mmCIF file of C-alpha atoms in Angstrom:
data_model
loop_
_atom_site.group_PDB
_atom_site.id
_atom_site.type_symbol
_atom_site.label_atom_id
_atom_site.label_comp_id
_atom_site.label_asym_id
_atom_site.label_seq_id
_atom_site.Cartn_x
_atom_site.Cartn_y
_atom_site.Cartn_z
ATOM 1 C CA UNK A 191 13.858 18.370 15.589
ATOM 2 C CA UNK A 192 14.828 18.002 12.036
ATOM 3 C CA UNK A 193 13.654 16.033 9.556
ATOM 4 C CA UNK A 194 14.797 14.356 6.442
ATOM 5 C CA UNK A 195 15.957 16.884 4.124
ATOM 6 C CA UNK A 196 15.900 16.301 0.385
ATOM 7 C CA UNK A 197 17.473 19.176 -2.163
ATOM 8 C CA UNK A 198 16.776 19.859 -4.500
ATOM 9 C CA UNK A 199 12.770 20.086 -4.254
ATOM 10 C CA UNK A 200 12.447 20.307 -7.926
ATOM 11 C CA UNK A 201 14.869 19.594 -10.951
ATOM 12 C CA UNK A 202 13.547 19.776 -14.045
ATOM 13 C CA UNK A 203 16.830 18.321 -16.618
ATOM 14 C CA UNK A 204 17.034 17.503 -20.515
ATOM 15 C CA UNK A 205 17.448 14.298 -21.554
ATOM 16 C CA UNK A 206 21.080 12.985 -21.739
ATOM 17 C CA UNK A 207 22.006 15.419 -18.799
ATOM 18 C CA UNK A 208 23.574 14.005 -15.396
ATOM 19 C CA UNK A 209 21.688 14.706 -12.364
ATOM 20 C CA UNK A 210 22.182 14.627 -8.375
ATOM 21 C CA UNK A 211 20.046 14.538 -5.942
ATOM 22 C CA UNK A 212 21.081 14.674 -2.410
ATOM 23 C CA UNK A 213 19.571 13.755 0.888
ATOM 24 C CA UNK A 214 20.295 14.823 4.509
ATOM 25 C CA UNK A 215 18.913 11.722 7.020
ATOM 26 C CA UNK A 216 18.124 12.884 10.681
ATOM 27 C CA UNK A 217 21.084 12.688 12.985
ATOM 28 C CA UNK A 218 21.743 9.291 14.284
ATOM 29 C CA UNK A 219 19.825 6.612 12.077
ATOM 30 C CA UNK A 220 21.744 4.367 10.611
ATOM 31 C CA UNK A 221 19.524 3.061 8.021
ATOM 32 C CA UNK A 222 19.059 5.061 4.514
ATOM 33 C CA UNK A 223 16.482 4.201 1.584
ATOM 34 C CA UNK A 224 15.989 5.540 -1.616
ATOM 35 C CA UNK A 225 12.506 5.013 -3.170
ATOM 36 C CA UNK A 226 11.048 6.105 -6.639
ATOM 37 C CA UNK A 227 7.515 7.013 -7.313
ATOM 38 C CA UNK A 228 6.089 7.520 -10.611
ATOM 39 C CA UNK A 229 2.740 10.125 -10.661
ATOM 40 C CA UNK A 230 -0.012 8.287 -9.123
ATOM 41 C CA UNK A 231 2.097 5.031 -8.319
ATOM 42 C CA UNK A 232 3.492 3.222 -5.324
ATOM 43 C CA UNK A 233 6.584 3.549 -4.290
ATOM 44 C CA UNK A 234 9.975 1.449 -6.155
ATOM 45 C CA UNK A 235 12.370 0.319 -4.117
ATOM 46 C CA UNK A 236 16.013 1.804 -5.237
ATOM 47 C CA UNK A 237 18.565 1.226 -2.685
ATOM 48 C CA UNK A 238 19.327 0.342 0.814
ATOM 49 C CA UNK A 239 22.248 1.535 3.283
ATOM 50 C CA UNK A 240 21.930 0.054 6.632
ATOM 51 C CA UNK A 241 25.244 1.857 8.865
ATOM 52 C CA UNK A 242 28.361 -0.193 7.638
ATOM 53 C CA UNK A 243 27.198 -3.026 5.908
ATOM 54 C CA UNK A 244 27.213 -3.368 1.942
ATOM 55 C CA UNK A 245 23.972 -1.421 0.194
ATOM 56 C CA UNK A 246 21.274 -3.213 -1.197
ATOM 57 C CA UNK A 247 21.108 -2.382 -4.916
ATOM 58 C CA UNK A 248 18.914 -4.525 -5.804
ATOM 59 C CA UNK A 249 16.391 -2.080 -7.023
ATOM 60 C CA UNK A 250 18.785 0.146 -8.881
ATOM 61 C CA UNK A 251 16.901 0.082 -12.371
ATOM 62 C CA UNK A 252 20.179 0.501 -14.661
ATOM 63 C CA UNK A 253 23.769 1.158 -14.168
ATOM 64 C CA UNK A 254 22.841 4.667 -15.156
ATOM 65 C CA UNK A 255 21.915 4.661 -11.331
ATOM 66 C CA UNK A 256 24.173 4.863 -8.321
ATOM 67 C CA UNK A 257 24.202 5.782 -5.019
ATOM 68 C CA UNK A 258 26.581 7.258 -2.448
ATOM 69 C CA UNK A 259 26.709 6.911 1.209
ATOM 70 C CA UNK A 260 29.107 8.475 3.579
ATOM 71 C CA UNK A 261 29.214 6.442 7.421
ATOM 72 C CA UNK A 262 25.506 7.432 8.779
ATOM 73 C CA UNK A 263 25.577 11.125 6.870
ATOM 74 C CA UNK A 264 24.438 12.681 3.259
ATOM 75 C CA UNK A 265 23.744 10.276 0.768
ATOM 76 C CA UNK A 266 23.594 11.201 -3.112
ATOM 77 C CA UNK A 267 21.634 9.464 -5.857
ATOM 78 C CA UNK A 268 23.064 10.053 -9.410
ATOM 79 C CA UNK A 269 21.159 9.252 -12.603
ATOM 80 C CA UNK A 270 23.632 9.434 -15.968
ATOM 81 C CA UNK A 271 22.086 10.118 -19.147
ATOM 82 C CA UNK A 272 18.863 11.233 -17.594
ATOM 83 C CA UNK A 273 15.778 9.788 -19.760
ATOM 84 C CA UNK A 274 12.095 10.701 -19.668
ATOM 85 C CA UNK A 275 11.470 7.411 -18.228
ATOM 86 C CA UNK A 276 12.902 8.765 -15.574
ATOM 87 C CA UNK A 277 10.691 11.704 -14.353
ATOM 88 C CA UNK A 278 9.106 10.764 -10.749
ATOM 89 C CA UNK A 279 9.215 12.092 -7.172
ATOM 90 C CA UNK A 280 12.836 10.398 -5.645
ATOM 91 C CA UNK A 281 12.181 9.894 -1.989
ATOM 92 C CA UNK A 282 14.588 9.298 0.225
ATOM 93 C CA UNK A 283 13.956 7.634 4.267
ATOM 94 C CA UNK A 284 15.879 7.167 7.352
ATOM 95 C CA UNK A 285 15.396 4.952 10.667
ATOM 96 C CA UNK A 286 17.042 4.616 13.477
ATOM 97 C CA UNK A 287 18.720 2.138 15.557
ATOM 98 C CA UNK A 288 15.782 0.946 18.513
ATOM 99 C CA UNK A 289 17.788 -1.281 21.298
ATOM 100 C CA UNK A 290 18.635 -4.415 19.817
ATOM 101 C CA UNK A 291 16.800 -4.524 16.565
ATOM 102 C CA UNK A 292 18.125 -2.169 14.424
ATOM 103 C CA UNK A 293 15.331 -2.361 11.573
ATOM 104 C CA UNK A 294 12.291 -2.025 13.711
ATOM 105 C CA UNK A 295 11.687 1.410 13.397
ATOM 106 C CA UNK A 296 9.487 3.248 10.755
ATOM 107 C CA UNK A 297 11.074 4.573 8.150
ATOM 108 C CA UNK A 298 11.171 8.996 8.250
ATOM 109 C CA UNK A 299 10.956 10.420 4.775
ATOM 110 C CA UNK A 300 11.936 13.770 3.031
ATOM 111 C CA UNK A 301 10.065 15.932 0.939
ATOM 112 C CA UNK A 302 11.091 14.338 -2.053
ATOM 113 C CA UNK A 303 12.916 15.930 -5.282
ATOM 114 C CA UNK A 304 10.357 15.978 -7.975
ATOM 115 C CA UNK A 305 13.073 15.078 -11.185
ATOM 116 C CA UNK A 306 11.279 16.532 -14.702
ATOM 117 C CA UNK A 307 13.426 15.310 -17.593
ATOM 118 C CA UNK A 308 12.900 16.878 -20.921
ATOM 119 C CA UNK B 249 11.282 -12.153 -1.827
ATOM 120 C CA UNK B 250 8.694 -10.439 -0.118
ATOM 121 C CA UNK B 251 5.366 -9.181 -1.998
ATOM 122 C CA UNK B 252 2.394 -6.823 -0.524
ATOM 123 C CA UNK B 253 -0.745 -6.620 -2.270
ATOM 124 C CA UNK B 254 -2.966 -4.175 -0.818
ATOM 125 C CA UNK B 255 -6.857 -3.654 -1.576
ATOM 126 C CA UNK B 256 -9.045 -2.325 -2.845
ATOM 127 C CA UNK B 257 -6.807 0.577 -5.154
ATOM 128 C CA UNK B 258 -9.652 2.541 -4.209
ATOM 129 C CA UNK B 259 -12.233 3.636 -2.041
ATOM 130 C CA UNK B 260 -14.775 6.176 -2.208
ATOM 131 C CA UNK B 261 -16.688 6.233 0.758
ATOM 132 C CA UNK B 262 -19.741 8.098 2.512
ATOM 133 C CA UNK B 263 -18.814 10.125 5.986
ATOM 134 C CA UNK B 264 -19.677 8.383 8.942
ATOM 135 C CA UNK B 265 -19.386 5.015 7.252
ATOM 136 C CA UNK B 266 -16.685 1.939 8.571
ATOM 137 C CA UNK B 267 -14.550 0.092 5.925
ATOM 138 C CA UNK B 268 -11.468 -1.825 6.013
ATOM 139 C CA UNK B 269 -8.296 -1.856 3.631
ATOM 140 C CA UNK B 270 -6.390 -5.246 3.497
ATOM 141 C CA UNK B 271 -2.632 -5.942 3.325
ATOM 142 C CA UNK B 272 -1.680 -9.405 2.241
ATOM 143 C CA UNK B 273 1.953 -10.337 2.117
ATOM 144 C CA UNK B 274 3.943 -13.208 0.353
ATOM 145 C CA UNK B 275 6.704 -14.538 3.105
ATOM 146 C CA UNK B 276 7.407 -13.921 6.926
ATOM 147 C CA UNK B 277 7.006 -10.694 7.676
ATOM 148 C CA UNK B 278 8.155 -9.588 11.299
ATOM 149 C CA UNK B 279 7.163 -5.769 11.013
ATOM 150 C CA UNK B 280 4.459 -3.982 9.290
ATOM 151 C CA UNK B 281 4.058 -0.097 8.580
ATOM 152 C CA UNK B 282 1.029 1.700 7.686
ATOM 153 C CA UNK B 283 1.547 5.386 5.858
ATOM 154 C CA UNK B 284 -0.561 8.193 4.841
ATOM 155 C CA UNK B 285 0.647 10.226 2.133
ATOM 156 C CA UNK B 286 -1.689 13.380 1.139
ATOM 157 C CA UNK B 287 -1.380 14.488 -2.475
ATOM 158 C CA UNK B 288 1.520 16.102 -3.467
ATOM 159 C CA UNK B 289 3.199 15.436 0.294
ATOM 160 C CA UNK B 290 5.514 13.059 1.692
ATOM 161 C CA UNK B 291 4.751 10.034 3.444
ATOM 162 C CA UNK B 292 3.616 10.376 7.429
ATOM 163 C CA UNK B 293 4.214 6.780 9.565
ATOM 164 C CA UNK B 294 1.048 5.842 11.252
ATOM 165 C CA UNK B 295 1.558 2.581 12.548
ATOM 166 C CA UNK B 296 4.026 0.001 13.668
ATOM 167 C CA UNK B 297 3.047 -3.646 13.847
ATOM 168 C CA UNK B 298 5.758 -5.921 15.037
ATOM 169 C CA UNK B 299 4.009 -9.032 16.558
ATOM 170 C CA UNK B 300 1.426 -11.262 15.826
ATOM 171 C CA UNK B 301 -1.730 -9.889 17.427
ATOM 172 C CA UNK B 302 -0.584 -6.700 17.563
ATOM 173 C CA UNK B 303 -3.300 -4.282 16.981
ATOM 174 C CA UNK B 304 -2.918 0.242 17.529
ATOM 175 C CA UNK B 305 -5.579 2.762 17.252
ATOM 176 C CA UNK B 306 -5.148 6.329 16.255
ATOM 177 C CA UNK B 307 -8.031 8.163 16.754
ATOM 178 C CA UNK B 308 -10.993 6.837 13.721
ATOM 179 C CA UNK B 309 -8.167 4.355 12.442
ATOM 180 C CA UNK B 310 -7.345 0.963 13.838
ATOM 181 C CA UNK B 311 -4.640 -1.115 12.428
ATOM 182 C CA UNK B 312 -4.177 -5.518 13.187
ATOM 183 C CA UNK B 313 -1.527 -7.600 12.189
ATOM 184 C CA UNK B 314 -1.933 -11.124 11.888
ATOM 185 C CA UNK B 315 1.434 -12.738 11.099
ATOM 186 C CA UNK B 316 0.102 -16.240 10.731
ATOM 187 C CA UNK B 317 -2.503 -15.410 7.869
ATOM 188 C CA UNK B 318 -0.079 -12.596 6.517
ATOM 189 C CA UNK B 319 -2.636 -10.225 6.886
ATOM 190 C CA UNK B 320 -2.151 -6.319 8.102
ATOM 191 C CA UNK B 321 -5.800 -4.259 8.141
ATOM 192 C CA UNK B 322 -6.692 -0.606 8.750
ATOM 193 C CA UNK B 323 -9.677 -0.332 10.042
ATOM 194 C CA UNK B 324 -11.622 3.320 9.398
ATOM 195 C CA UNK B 325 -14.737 4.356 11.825
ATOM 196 C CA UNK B 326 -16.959 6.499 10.871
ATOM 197 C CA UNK B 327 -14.971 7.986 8.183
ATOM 198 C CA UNK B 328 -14.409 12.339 7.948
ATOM 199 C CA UNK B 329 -13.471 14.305 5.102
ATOM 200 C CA UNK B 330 -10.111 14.692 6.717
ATOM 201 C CA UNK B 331 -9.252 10.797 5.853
ATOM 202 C CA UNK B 332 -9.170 11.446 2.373
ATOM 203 C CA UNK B 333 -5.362 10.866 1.381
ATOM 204 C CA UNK B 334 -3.195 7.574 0.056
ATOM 205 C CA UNK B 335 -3.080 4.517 2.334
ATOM 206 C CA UNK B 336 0.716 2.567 2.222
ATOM 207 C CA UNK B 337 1.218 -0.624 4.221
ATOM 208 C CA UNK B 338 4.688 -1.809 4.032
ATOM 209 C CA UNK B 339 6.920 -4.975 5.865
ATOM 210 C CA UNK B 340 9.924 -6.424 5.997
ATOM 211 C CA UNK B 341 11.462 -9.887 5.905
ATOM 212 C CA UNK B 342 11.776 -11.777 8.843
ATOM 213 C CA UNK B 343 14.576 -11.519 10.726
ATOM 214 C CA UNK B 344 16.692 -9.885 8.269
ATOM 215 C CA UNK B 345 17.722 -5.841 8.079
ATOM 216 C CA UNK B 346 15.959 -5.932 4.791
ATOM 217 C CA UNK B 347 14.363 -3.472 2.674
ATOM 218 C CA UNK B 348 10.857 -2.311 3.168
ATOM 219 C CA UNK B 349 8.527 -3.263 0.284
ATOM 220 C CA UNK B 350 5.540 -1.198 -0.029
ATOM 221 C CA UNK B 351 2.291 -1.873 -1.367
ATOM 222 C CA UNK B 352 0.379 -0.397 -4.111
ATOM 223 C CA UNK B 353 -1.272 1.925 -1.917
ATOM 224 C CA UNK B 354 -5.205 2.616 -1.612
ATOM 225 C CA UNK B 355 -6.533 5.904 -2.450
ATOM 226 C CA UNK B 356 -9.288 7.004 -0.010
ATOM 227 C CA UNK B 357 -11.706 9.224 -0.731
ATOM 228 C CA UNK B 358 -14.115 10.353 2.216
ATOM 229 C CA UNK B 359 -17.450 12.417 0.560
ATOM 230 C CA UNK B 360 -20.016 14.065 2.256
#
């Protein structure tokens, strides 16, 4: 079936400029992360939607960062006043719901959208 | 809040040889994930630990979980070429719908 699809694949952006990246979780899982990785790093923790509940932001690195989440669908990640700093690979997961514990699964990622910033 | 060390960084190891990578973890951790990510790909799930004792094997790699030490280990046997990629192990708090924190990762690298 499908995966998690991430668009776009590649973004390249000049500093200052606005930029959205969108991702498409697999039909059905309620849970949603958003994960950074720098070029040869592990992977940051961004944000957190689990189904109606409030998101976790806690690893939202500046207000210039937000994140959008409609019910169990699309979510969008925007970054305002793009920076260098902020060039990386923006993954983005699902899971889904496994009887009674609803945070047990593994996590399915995208592609990624590799974000250049000028 | 919930830390994971993994080690080593990295490996470079000899085909046919056995090593381990370890996964240490600050707090309570009721589920553990081990990932692969090749370079330049996406991250694959290859295991699930979600008790204490719990142990899986995929073909040359094992994975353990002991909850009481905070330990997670993959286990490689007799190590192929094919192994070569990034190692992730990742948990989650106990008992909460929390946010996976990954580890550093481990970068294998199987030679002939």
């Amino acid at each position: 079936g499908a995966g998690v699809s991430q668009s776009p694949s590649n973004k390249v952006t000049e500093k200052g400029k606005d930029v959205e990246l969108r991702c498409d979780p697999i039909s059905g899982h309620t849970a949603l992360y958003w994960y950074r990785q720098r070029l040869g790093q592990g992977l940051e923790f961004l944000i957190y939607f689990q189904g109606n509940s409030a998101p976790d932001k806690s690893g939202l690195p500046s207000d210039r960062f937000s994140a959008e989440r409609t019910g169990e669908s699309v979510s969008t990640l925007t970054i305002q006043r793009t920076q260098q700093e902020d060039s990386a690979v923006y993954l983005c997961a699902s899971s889904r719901k496994l009887g009674g514990a609803s945070y047990n699964s593994p996590l399915h990622f995208g592609n990624g959208t590799r974000l250049t910033v000028t | 809040e919930l830390k994971v060390e993994q080690n080593p960084l990295f490996l470079s190891m000899q085909e046919g040889k056995n090593y381990t990578i370890y996964c240490n973890y600050s707090t309570t951790s009721d589920r553990l994930y081990w990932y692969r990510q090749d370079p330049g790909k996406s991250l694959e799930s290859l295991f699930v630990l979600l008790s204490n004792g719990a142990v899986k094997q995929e073909g040359r790699l094992m994975a353990s979980l002991d909850t009481k030490a905070r330990l997670s280990t993959l286990h490689i046997t007799a190590a192929v070429h094919d192994l070569s990629a990034t190692y992730f192990c990742a948990g989650g708090v106990t008992g909460t719908a929390s946010k996976l924190t990954f580890g550093t990762g481990t970068r294998l690298q199987v030679t002939l």
